[in-house]
Coordinates of C-alpha atoms in Angstrom, one line a residue:
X1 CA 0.0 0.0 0.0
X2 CA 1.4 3.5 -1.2
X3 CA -0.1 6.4 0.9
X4 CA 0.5 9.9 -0.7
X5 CA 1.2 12.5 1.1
X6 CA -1.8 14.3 3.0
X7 CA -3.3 11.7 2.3
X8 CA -5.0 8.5 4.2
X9 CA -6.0 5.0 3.5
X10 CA -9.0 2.1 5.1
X11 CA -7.6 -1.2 4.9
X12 CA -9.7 -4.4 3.9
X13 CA -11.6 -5.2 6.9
X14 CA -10.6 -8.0 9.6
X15 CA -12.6 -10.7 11.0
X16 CA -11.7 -10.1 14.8
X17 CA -13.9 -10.2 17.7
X18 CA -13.9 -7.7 19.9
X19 CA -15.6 -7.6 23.5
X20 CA -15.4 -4.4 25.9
X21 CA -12.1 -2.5 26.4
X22 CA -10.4 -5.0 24.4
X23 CA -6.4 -4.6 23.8
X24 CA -5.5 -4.3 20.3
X25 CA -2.0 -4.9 19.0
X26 CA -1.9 -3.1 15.2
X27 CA 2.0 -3.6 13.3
X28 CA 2.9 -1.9 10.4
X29 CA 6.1 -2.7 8.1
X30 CA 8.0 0.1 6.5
X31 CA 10.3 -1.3 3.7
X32 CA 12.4 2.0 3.2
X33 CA 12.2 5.0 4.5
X34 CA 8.9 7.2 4.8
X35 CA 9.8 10.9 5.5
X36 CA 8.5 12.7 8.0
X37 CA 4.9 10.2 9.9
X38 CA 1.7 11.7 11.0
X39 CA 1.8 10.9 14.5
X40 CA 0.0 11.4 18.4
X41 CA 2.9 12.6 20.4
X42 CA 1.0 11.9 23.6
X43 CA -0.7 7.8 23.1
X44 CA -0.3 7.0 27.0
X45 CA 0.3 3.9 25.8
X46 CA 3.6 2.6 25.3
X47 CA 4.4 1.3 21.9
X48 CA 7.7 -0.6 20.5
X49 CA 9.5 -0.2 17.1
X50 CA 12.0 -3.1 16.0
X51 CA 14.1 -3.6 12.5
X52 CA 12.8 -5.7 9.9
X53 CA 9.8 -7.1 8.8
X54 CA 7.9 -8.4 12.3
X55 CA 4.6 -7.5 12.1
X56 CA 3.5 -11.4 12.3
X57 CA 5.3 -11.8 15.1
X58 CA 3.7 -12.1 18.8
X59 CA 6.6 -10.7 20.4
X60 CA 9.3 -8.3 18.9
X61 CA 12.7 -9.4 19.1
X62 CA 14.8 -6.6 21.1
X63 CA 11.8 -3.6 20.6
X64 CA 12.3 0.3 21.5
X65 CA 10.0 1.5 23.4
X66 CA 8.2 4.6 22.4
X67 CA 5.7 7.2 23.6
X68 CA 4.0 8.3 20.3
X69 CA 1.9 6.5 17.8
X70 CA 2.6 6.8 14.1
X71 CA 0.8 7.0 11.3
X72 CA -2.4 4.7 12.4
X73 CA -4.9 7.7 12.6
X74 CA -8.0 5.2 14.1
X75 CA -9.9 1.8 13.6
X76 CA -13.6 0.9 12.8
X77 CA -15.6 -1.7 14.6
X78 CA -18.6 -3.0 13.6
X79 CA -21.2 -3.0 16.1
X80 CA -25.1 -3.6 16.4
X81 CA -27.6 -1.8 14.9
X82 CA -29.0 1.4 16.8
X83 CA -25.6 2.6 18.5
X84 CA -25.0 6.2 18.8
X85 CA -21.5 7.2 19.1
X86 CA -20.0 10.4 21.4
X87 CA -17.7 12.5 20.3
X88 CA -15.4 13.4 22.6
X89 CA -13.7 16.5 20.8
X90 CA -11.0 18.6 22.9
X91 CA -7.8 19.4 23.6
X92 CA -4.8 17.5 26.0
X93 CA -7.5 17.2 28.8
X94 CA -9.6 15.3 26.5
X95 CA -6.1 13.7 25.5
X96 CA -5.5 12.1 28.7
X97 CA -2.4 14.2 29.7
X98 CA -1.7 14.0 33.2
X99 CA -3.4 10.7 33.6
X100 CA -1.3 7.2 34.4
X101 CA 0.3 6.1 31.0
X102 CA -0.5 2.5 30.0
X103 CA -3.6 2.5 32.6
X104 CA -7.1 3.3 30.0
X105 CA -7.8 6.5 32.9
X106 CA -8.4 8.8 30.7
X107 CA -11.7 11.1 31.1
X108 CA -12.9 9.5 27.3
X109 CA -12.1 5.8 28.6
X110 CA -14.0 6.3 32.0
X111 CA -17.0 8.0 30.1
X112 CA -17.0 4.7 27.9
X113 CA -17.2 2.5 31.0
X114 CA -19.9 4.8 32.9
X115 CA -21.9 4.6 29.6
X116 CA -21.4 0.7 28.6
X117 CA -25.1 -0.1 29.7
X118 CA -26.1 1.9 27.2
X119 CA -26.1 1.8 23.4
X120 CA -23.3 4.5 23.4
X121 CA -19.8 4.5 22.9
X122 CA -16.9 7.1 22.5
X123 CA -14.3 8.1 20.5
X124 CA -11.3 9.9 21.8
X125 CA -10.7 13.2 19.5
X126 CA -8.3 15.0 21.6
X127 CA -5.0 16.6 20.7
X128 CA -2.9 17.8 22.7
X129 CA -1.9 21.6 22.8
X130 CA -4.9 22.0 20.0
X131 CA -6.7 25.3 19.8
X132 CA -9.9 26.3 18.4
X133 CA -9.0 29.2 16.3
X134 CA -4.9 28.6 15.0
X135 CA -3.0 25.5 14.1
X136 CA 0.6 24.3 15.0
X137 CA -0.8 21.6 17.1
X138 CA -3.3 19.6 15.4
X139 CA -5.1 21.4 12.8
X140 CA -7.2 24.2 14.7
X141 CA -10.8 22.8 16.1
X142 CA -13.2 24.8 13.9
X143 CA -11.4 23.4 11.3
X144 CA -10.9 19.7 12.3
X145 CA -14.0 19.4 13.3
X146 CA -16.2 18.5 9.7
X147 CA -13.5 16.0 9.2
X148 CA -12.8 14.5 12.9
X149 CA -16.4 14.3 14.0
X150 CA -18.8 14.7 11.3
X151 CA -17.7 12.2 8.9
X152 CA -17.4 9.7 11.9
X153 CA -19.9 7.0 11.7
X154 CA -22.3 6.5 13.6
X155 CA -21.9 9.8 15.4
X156 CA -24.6 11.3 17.7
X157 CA -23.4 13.3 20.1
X158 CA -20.4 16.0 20.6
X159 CA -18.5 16.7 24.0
X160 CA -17.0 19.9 22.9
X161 CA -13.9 20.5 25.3
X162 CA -12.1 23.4 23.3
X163 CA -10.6 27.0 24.0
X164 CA -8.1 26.9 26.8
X165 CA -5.1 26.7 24.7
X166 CA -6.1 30.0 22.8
X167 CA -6.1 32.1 26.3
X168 CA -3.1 30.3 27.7
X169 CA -0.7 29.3 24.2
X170 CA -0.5 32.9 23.2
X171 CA 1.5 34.0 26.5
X172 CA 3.7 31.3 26.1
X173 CA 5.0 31.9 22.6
X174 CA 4.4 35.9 22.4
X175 CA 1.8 35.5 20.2
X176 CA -1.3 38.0 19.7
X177 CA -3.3 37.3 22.4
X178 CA -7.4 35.9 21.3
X179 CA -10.6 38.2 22.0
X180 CA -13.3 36.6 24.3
X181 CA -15.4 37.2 21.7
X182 CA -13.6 35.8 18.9
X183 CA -13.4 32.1 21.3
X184 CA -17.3 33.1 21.8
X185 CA -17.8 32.5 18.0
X186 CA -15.4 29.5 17.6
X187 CA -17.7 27.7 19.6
X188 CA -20.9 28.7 18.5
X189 CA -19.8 27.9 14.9
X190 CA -19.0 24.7 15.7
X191 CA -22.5 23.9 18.1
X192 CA -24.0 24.9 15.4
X193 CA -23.0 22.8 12.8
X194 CA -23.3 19.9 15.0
X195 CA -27.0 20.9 15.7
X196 CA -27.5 21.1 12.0
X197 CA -25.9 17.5 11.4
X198 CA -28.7 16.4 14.6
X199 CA -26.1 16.0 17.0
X200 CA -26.6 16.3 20.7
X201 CA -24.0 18.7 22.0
X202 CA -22.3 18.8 25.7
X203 CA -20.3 21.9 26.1
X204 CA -17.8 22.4 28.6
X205 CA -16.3 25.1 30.5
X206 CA -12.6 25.9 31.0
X207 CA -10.6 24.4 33.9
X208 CA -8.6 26.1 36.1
X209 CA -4.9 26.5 35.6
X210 CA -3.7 28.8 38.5
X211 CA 0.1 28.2 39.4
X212 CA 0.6 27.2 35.9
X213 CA 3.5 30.3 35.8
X214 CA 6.1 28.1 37.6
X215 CA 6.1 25.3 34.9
X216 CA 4.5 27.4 31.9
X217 CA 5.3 30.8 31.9
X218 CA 3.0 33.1 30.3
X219 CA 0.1 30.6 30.8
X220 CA -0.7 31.6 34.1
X221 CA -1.7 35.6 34.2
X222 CA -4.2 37.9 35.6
X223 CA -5.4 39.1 32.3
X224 CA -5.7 35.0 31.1
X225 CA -7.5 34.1 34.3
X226 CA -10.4 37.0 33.5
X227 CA -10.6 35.8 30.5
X228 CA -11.2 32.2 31.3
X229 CA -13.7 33.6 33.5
X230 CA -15.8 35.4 31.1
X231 CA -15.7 33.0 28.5
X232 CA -17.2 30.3 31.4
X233 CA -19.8 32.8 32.1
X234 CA -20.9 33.6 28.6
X235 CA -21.3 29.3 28.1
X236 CA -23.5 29.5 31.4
X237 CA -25.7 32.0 30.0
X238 CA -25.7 30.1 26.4
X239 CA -28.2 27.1 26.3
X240 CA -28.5 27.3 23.0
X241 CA -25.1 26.1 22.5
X242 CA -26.1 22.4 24.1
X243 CA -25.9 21.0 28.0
X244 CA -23.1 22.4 29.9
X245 CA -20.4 20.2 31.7
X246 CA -19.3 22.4 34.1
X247 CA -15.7 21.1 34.7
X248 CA -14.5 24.2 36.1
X249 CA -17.1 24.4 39.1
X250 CA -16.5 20.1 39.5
X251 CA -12.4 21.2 39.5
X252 CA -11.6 23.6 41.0
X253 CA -10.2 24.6 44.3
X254 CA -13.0 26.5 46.5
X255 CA -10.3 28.4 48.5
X256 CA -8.9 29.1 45.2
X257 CA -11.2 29.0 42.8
X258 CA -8.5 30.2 39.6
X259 CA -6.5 26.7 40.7
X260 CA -7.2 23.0 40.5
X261 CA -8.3 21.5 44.1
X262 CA -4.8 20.0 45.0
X263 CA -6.2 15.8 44.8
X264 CA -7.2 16.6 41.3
X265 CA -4.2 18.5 40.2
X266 CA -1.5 16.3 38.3
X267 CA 1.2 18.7 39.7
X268 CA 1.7 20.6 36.3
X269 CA -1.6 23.0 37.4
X270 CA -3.1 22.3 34.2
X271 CA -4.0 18.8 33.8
X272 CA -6.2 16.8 35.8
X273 CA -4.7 13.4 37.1
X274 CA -6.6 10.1 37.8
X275 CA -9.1 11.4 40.1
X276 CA -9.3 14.6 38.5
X277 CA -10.1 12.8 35.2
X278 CA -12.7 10.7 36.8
X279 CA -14.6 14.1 38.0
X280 CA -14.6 15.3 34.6
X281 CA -15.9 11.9 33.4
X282 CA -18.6 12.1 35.8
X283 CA -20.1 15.4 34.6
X284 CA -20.3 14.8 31.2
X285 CA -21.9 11.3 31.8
X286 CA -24.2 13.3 34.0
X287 CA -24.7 15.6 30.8
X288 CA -24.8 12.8 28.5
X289 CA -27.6 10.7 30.2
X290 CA -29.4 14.1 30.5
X291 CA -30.0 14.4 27.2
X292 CA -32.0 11.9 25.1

């Protein structure tokens, strides 16, 4: 198989059983050299690269271990009839970063257990670093999102977890900083498209990242903060955009309410760790089961 560049590829399908949270080994064989691979810099999930052609092998002969998964952008299973899929579409929260590598804790994977007495299931669309409104990691949401959740089958619902990076990036990298109102429209542009294409949406609001400046300078300012806050506010006070998850009020420190409450906190002040990811699992499925 000769994949172009920009380009992407659906192999023949497999007869393979699946049951719940089954582990799937994929292996790829490169006979010469590629170029530069598509890849997910943050899997959580260790993988191994050896030489030669092994991919029929059930155990690689001296392997590297590596973080990152290349090329392999998802897989399709077949399911029953009648199954409605969530979209879980964010940014390195909705990634798992922060969460135990090589342990299935992240919010998306304990959404799919608390749902797995239903007829849903999820998909895990989050990139870490990604923004709503520029590129540089992972094509920007608004943009993404036709391709990433719209053309995925079976799709029924959106968990939109998107505009953090925007506020917090642009300090980092002295970049232009991003109008409230310009993340306003981002994310009515994409509810709305969802709610065209019948989709029930979930909407979250923006987690805390207070202490942030020690680790991530530039994230972590006044002037961010306020803005956090008024872009939560404005999703409150926005029902028309879909059922609000309200991670930051689930999150967040009382005595502190700009930080993460310290048993959440991963220690980076951004992302939530195991516990923390199983609050923000909790609210959405509260969201999700809300909404028929």
């Amino acid at each position: 198989m000769t994949i172009g560049v920009g380009e992407e590829a659906v192999s023949d399908p497999v007869g393979f059983a699946t049951t719940t949270e089954t582990n799937l080994a994929v292996s790829t064989y490169h006979a010469s050299e590629t170029g530069p691979a598509t890849y997910h810099p943050f899997a959580l999930q260790t993988g191994y690269v050896a030489r030669g052609d092994v991919v029929s092998h059930p155990k690689l002969p001296d392997p590297e271990e590596v973080e990152p998964r290349f090329y392999l952008s998802g897989i399709d299973v077949w399911t029953s009839a009648g199954g409605r899929v969530v979209a879980a579409f964010g940014d390195s929260l909705t990634d798992g970063v922060g969460t135990t590598p090589n342990a299935n804790l992240r919010y998306p994977d304990l959404l799919a257990r608390q749902v797995s007495g239903s007829d849903l299931s999820v998909v895990n669309l989050g990139i870490s670093g990604n923004r709503l409104l520029s590129d540089v990691f992972g094509e920007r949401g608004i943009a993404r999102f036709d391709r990433d959740v719209l053309a995925l089958p079976g799709v029924t619902h959106l968990v939109l977890e998107l505009g953090l990076n925007n506020i917090g990036i642009p300090g980092m990298f002295g970049l232009p900083a991003v109008p409230v109102a310009e993340l306003a429209a981002g994310l009515t542009s994409i509810a709305q498209r969802a709610k065209r294409h019948g989709l029930t949406t979930i909407i979250a609001t923006l987690t805390p990242f207070g202490g942030a400046a020690t680790i991530n300078p530039g994230f972590d300012t006044p002037e961010n903060e306020d803005k956090r806050q008024q872009l939560n506010q404005w999703i409150r006070a926005s029902p028309e955009l879909g059922t609000v998850a309200d991670l930051d009020r689930a999150l967040h420190d009382p005595a502190a309410p700009s930080s993460l409450l310290p048993n959440h906190d991963s220690g980076d002040h951004v992302h939530p760790n195991d516990a923390g990811a199983k609050v923000v699992a909790d609210v959405v499925s509260q969201a999700l089961l809300s909404r028929p």
